Coordinates of C-alpha atoms and ligand atoms in Angstrom, one line a residue:
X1 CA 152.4 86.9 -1.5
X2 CA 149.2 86.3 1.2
X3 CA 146.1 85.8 -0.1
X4 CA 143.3 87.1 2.4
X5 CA 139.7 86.7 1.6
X6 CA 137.5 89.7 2.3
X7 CA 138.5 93.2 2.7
X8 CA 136.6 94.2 5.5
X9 CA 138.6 95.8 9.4
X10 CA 139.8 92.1 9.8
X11 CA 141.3 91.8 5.9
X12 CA 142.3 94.6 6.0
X13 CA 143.4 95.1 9.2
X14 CA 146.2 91.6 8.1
X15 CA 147.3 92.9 5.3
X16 CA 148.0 96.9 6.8
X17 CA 150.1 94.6 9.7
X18 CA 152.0 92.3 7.2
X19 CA 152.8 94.6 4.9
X20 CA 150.5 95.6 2.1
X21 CA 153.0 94.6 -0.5
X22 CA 153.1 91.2 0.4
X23 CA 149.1 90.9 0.5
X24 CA 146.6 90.8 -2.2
X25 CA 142.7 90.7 -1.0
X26 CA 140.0 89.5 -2.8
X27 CA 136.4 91.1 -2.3
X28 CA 133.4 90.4 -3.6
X29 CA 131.8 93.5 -3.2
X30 CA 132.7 97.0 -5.5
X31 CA 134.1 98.7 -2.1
X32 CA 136.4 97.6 0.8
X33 CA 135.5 97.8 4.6
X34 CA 132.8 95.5 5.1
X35 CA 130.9 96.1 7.8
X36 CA 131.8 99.2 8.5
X37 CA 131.0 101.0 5.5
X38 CA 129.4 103.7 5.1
X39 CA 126.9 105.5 2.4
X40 CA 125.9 109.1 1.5
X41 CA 123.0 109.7 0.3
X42 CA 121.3 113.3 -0.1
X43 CA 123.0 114.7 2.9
X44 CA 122.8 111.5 5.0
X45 CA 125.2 109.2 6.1
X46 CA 123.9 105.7 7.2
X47 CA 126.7 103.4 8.4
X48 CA 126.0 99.1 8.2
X49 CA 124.2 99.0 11.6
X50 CA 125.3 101.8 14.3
X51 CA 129.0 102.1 14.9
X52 CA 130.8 103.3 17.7
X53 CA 134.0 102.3 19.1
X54 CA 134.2 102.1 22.7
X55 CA 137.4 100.2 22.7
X56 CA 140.0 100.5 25.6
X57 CA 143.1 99.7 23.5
X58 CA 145.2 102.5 23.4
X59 CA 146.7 101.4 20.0
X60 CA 143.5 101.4 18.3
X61 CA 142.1 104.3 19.7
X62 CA 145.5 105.7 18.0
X63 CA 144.6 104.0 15.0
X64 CA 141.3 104.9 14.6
X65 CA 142.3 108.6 15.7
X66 CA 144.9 109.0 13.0
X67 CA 142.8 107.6 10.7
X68 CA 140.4 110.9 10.9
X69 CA 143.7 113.4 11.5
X70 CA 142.6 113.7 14.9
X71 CA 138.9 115.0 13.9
X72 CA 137.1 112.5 16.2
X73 CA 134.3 113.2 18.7
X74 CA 134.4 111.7 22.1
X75 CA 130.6 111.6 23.9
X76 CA 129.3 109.9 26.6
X77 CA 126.7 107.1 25.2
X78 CA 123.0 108.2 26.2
X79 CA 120.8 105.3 26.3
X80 CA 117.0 104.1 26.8
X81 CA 114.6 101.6 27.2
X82 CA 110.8 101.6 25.6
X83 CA 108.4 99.4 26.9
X84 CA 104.7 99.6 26.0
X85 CA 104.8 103.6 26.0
X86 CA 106.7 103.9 28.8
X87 CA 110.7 105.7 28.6
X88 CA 112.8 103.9 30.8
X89 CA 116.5 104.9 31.4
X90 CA 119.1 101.9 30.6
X91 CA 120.0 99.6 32.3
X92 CA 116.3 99.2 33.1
X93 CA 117.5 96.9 35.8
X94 CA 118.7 99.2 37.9
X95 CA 116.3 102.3 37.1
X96 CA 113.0 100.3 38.2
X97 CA 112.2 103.4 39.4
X98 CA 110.7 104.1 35.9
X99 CA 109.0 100.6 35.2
X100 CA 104.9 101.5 35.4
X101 CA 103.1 99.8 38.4
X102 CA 102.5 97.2 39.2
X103 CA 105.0 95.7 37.5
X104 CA 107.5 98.0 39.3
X105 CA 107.1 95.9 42.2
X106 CA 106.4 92.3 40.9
X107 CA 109.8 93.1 39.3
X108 CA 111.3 93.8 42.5
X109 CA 109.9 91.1 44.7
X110 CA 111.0 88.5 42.5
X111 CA 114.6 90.0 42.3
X112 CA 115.2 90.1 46.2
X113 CA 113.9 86.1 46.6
X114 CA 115.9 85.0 43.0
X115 CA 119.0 86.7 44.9
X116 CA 117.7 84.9 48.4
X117 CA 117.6 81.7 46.5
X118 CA 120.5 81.3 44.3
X119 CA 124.2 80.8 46.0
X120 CA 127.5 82.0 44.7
X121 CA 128.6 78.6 43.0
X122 CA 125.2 78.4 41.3
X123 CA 126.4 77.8 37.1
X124 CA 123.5 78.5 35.0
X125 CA 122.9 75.7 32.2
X126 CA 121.6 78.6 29.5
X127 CA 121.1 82.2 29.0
X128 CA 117.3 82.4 30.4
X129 CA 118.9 80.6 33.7
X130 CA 121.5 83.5 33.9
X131 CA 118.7 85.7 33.4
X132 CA 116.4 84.5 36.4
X133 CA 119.5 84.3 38.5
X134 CA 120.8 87.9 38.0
X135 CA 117.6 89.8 37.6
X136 CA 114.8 87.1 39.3
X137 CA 112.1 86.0 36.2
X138 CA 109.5 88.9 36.1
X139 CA 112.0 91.7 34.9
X140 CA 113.9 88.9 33.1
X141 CA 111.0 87.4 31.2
X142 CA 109.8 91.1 30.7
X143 CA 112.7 92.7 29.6
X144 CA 116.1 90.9 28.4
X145 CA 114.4 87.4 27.6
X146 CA 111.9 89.6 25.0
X147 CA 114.4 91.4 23.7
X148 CA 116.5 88.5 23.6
X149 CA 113.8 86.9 21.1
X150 CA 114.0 90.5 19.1
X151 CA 117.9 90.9 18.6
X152 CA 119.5 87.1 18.8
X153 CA 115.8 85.7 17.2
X154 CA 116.0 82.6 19.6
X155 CA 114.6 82.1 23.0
X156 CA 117.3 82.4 25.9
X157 CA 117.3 78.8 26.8
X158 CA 118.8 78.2 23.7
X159 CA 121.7 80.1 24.2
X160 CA 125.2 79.9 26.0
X161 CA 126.0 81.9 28.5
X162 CA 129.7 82.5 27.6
X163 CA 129.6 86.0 25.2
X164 CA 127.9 87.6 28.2
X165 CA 130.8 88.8 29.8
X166 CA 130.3 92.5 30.7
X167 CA 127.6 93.5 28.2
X168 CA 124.8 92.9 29.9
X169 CA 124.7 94.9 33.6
X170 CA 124.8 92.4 36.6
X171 CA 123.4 94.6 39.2
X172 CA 124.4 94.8 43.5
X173 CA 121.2 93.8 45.4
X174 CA 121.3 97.6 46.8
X175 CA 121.5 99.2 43.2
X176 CA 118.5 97.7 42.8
X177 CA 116.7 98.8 45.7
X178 CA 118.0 102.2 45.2
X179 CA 117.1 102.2 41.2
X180 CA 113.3 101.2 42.4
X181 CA 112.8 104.6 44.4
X182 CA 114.1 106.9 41.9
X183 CA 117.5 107.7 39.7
X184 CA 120.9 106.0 40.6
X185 CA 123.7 108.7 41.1
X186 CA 126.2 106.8 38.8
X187 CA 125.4 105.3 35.3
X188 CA 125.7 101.4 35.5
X189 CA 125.7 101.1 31.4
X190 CA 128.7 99.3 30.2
X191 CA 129.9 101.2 27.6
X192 CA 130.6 105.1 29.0
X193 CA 132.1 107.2 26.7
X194 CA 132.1 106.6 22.3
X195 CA 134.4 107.7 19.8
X196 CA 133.0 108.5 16.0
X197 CA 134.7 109.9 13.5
X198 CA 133.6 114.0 12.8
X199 CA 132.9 113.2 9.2
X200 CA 132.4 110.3 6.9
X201 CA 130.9 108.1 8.9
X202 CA 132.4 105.2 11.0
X203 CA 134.0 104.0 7.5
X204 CA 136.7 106.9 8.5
X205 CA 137.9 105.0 10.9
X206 CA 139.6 102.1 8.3
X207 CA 141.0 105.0 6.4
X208 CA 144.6 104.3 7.9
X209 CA 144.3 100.5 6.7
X210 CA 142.7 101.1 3.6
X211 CA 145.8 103.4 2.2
X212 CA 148.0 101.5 -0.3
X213 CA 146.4 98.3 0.1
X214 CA 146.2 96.0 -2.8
X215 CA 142.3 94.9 -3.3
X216 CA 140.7 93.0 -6.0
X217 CA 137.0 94.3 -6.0
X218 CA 134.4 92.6 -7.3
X219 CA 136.3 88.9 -6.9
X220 CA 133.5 86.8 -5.3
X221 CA 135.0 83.6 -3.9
X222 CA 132.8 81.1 -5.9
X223 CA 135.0 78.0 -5.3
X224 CA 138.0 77.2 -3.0
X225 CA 139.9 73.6 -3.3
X226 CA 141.8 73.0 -0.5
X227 CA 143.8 70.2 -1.8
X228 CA 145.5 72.1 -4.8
X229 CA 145.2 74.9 -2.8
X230 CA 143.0 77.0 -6.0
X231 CA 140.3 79.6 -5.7
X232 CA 137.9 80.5 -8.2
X233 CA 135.7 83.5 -8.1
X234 CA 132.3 84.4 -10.0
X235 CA 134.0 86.6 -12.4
X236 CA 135.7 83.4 -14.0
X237 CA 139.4 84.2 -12.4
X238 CA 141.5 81.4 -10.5
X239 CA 144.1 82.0 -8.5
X240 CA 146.5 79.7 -6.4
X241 CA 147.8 80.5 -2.7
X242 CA 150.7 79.7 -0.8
X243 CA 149.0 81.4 2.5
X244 CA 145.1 82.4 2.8
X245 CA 144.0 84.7 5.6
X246 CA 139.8 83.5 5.2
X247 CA 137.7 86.5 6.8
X248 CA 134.8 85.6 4.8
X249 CA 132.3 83.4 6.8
X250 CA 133.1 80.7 7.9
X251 CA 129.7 78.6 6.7
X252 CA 130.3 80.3 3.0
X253 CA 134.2 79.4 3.0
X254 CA 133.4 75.6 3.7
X255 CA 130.1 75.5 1.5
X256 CA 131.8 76.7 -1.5
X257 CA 135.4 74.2 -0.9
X258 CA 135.5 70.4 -1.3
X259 CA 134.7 69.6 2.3
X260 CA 132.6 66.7 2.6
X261 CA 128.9 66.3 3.6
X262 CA 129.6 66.0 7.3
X263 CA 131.3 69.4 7.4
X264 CA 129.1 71.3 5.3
X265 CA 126.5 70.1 7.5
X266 CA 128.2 71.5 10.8
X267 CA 129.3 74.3 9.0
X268 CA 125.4 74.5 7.6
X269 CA 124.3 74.8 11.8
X270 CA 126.1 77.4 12.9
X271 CA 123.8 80.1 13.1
X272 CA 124.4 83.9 12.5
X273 CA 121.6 86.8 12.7
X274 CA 120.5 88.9 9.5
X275 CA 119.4 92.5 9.8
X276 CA 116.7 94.5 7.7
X277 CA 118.3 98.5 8.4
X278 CA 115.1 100.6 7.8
X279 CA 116.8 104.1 7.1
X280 CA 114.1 106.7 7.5
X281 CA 114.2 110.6 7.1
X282 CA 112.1 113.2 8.4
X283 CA 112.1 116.8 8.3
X284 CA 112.4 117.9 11.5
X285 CA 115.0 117.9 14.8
X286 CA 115.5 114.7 16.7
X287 CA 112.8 113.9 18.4
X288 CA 114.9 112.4 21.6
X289 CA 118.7 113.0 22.6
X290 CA 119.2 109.4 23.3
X291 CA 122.0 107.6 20.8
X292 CA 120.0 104.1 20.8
X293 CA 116.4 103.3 21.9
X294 CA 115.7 99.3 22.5
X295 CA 112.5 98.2 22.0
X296 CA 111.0 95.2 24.2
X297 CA 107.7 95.3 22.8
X298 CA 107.5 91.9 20.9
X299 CA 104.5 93.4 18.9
X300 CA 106.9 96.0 17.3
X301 CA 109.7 94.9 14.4
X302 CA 112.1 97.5 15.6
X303 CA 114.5 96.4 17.9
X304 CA 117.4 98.8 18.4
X305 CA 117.0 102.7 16.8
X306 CA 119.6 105.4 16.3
X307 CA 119.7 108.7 15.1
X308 CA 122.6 109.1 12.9
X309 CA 122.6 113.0 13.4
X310 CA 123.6 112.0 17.3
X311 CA 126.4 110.1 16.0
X312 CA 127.6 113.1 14.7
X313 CA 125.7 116.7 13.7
X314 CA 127.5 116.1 10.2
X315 CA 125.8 113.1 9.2
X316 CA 122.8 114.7 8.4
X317 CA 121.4 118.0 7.4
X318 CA 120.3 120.5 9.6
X319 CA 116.9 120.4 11.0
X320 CA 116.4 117.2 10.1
X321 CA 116.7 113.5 11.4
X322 CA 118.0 110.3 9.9
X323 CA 116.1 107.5 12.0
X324 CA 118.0 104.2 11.3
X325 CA 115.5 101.1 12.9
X326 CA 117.4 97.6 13.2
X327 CA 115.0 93.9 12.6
X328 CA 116.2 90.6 13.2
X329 CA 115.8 87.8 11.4
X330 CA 118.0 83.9 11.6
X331 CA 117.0 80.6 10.8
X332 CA 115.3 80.6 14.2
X333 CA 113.3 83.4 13.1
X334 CA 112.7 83.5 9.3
X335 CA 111.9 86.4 7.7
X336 CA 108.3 85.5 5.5
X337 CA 107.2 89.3 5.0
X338 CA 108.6 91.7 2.3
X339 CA 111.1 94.4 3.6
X340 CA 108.7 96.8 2.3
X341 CA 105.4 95.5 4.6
X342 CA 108.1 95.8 7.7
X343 CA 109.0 99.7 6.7
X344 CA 105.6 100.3 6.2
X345 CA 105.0 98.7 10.0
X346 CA 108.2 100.7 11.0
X347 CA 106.7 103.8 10.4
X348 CA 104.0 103.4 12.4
X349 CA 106.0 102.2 15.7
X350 CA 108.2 105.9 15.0
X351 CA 104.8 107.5 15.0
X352 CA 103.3 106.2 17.7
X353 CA 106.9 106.1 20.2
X354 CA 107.2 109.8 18.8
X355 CA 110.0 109.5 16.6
X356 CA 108.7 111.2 13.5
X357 CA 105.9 113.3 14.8
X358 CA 103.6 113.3 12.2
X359 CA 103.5 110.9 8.8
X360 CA 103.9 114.4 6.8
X361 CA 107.1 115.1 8.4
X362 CA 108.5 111.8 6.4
X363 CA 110.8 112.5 3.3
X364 CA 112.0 109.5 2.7
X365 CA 112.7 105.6 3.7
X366 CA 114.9 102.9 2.3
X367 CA 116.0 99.8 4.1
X368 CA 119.3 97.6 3.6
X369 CA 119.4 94.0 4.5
X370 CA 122.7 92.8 6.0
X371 CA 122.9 89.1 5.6
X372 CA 125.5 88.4 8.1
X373 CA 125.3 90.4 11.5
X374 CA 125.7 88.4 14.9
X375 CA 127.1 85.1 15.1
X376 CA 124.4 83.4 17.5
X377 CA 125.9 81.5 20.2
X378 CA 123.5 78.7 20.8
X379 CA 124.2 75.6 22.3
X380 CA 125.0 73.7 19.2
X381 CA 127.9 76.4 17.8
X382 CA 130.7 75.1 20.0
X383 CA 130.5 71.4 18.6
X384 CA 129.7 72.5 14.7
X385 CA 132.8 74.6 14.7
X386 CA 135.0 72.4 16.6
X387 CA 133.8 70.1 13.8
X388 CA 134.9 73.0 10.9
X389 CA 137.8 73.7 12.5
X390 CA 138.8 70.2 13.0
X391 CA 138.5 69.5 9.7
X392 CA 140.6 72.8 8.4
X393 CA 143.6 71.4 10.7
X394 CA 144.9 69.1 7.7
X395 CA 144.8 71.9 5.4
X396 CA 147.3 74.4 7.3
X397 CA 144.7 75.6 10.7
X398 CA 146.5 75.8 13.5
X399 CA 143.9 75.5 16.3
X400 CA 144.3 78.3 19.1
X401 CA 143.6 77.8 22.7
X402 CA 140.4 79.9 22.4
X403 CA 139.2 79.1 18.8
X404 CA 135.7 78.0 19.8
X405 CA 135.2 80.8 22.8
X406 CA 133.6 84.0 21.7
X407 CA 135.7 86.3 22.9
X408 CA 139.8 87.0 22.8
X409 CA 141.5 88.2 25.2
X410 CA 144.0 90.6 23.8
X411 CA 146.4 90.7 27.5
X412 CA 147.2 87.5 27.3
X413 CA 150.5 86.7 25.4
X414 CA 150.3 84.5 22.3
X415 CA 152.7 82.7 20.2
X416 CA 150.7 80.6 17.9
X417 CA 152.5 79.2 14.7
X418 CA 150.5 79.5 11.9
X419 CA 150.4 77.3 9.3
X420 CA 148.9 77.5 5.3
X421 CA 145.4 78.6 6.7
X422 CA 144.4 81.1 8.9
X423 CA 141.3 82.6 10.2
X424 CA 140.1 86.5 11.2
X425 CA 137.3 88.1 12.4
X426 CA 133.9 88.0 13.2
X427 CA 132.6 85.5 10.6
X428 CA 135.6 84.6 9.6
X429 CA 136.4 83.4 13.3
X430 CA 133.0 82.5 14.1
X431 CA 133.3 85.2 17.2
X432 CA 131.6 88.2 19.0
X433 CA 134.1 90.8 17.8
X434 CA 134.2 94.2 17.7
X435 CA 135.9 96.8 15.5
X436 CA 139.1 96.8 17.9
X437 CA 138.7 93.4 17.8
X438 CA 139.1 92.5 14.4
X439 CA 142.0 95.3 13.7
X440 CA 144.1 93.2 17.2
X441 CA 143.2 90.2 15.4
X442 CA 144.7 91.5 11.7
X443 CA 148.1 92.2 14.2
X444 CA 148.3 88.9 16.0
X445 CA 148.2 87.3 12.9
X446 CA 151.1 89.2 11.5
X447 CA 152.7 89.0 14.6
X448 CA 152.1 85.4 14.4
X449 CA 153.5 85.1 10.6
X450 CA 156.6 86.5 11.8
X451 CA 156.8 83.9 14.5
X452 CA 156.3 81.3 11.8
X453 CA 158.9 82.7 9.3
Ligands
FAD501 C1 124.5 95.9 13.3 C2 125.9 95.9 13.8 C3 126.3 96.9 14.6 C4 127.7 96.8 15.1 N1 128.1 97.8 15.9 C5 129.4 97.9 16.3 C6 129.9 98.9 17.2 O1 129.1 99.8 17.6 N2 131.2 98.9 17.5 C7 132.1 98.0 17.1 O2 133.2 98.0 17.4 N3 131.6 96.9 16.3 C8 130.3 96.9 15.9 N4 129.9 95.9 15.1 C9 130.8 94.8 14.7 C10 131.7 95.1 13.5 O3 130.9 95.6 12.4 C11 132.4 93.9 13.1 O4 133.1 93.3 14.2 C12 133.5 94.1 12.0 O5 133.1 95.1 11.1 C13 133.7 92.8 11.3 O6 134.8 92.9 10.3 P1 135.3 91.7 9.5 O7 136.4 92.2 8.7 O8 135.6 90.6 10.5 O9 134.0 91.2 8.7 P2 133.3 91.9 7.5 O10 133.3 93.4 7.7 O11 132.0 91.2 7.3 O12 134.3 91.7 6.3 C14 134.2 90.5 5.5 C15 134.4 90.9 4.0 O13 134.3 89.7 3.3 C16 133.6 90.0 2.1 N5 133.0 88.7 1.5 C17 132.0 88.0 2.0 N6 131.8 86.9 1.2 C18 132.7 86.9 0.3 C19 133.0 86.1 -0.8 N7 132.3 85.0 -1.1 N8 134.1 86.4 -1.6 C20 134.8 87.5 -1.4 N9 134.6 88.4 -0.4 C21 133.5 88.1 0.4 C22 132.5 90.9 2.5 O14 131.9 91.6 1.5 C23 133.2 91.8 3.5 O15 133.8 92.9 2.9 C24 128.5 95.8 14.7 C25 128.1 94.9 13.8 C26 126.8 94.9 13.3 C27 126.3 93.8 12.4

């Protein structure tokens, strides 16, 4: 049998791959699917967080597909910015057109002499350097470096520059130019088109992987000995392993095991976002046919909003709207306020950004805090978790070419052996996954068993 710790996409995902009759997973919570699950309540359904997949993997698209019998909706992603009253279609870098003056223009200037200035070789030392380079340091310092302080909690500088990859648009000098006089006649956002599941929330999606597995709810990991190779859980139960798949996160794994000081210490520094979900409903249609809003104004607690009627009509009843408002919150930027005092503050930023449209429209509000949400890559994370990792090599960890990057790349061929210990997912792995992501990772790693055997 093969243990696996936590039955979220990436536990779940292993033990669908393997074969669930040689896995047993141990969660702590009284329902699988981590992340990605989903509740109902009075018509609603909120998800953990918005969830879309906008994967390009054909086999998880077929995955995720067959999951919902083929009842999922495909829609272009409508996005937009809000800064200090103003509406400003994403990526506001390349839609200055809608930036009020004179800003409109500072932001400009300084993006035609940033891209005069910097050269092709130019490597920038931190996130704010990348920032300055690609978008010149009014519309950087105005837009991505605040939200930047909003949704990783840390100033720029701190950060690496490797998880940027795509997600944030690099705009052409003459996109620019042509965004500043009015509306460009191809959408520059990243992500295009979104799949979501009809009904159920984005939970459908894991419905494939969840069938027949064999899950012990309620079994939070309380201690793990790696020596004699024991768990113990809060409900009293020990179990041995032969084999553990850990998706739990990494920092909890190596503060509950026998590791010593130095490596709960690393493990103690690698630093991971919380979020505060304000869920808020409010009798009346949606006041704006955007999926997600980001919010730059550092004066305001909300940070990203969706709608989760626009997910899909079914998640909500008619005529009304479910506003779900994401806050931030790390050890860079603790949270010293009740949840309550930042709904109540919530409610007034929907109010005034039009959202609800009047405070006797509101039904109801309840927020959800979601201890573990982005792995923040600061410039500290690489050496901490080459320090974990290093350690976890005498107990079965075979280290992988990219263990301590925050991305995989799925293309490239892999033919790792793995040993007594192996890691998945986003916390698990200490990486900026995504749904598709974590359900390739649950493959490779059967893949990889079957190398091994
Ligand atoms: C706000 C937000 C929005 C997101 N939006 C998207 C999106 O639009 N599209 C997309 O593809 N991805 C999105 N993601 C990422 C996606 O949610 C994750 O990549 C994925 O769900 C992670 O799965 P996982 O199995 O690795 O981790 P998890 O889902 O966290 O699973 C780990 C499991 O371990 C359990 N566990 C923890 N501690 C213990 C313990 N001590 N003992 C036993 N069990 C334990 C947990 O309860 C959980 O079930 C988003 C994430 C967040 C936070």
């Amino acid at each position: 049998m093969i243990t696996i710790l936590g039955a979220g996409l990436s536990g779940l995902s292993s033990s669908y791959h393997i074969g669930h009759n040689q896995c047993v997973i141990y969660e702590k919570n009284n329902h699988a699917t981590g992340h990605v699950h989903s509740e109902y309540i009075n018509g609603f359904t909120w998800d953990e967080g918005p969830h879309v997949s906008f994967t390009d993997n054909e086999y998880v698209k077929t995955l995720f597909k067959e999951s919902v019998k083929g009842n999922v909706l495909e829609y272009p992603v409508k996005t937009i910015n809000y800064y200090k009253g103003s509406w400003i279609p994403h990526p506001a870098q390349s839609n200055l057109y809608a930036v009020p003056q004179p800003l409109r223009d500072k932001c400009l200037e300084a993006f035609l002499s940033a891209r005069a200035f910097y050269t092709d070789d130019f490597i920038p030392k931190n996130y704010q350097e990348w920032l300055e380079y690609s978008f010149g340091n009014t519309f950087a310092d105005t837009f991505p470096a605040a939200y930047t302080r909003k949704y990783w909690t840390t100033e720029p500088q701190q950060l690496s520059t490797q998880w940027v990859g795509k997600r944030v648009f690099f705009p052409e000098i003459d996109q620019v130019k042509e965004g500043y006089l009015g509306p460009l006649k191809e959408e520059t956002h990243y992500v295009k088109k979104v799949r979501y599941p009809a009904t159920g929330g984005y939970m459908s999606f894991a419905d494939k992987l969840l069938q027949g597995s064999n899950i012990k709810l309620n079994y939070e990991l309380s201690h793990i000995n790696f020596d004699t190779k024991q768990l113990s859980f809060q409900n009293g139960e020990n179990v041995e392993y032969d084999k553990l798949i850990n998706t739990i996160p990494l920092p909890v794994l190596i503060q509950k095991s026998n590791a010593p000081d130095y490596v709960k210490q690393a493990a103690e520094a690698l630093n991971c976002s919380s979020v505060l979900l304000v869920n808020v409903v409010a009798n009346h249609e949606t006041a704006r046919p955007e999926n997600w809003i980001y919010v730059y104004d550092e004066d305001k607690y909300s940070t990203r909003i969706n709608c989760t009627e626009l997910l899909s009509p079914n998640n909500a009843p008619k005529g009304k709207t479910g506003i779900q408002v994401e806050v931030y919150f790390s050890n860079y930027n603790q949270k010293n306020i009740s949840d309550e005092e930042i709904a109540e503050a919530v409610l007034k930023e929907l109010l005034e950004m039009g959202l609800i449209l009047d405070r006797n429209y509101i039904e109801t509000y309840h927020t959800k805090w979601v201890q573990w949400a982005n792995v923040i890559f600061d410039h500290q994370q690489v050496k901490n978790q080459d320090i974990v990792l290093g350690w976890l090599e005498q107990y079965g960890l075979t280290r992988e070419n990219d263990d301590l990057m925050p991305m995989t790349n799925w293309a490239e061929g892999d033919n790792t052996k793995y040993g007594d210990l192996i890691l998945a997912g986003r916390f698990g792995q200490w990486k900026y996954y995504w749904t598709d992501d974590c359900v390739l990772r649950g493959l490779r790693v059967s893949q990889g068993l079957k190398n091994t055997i």
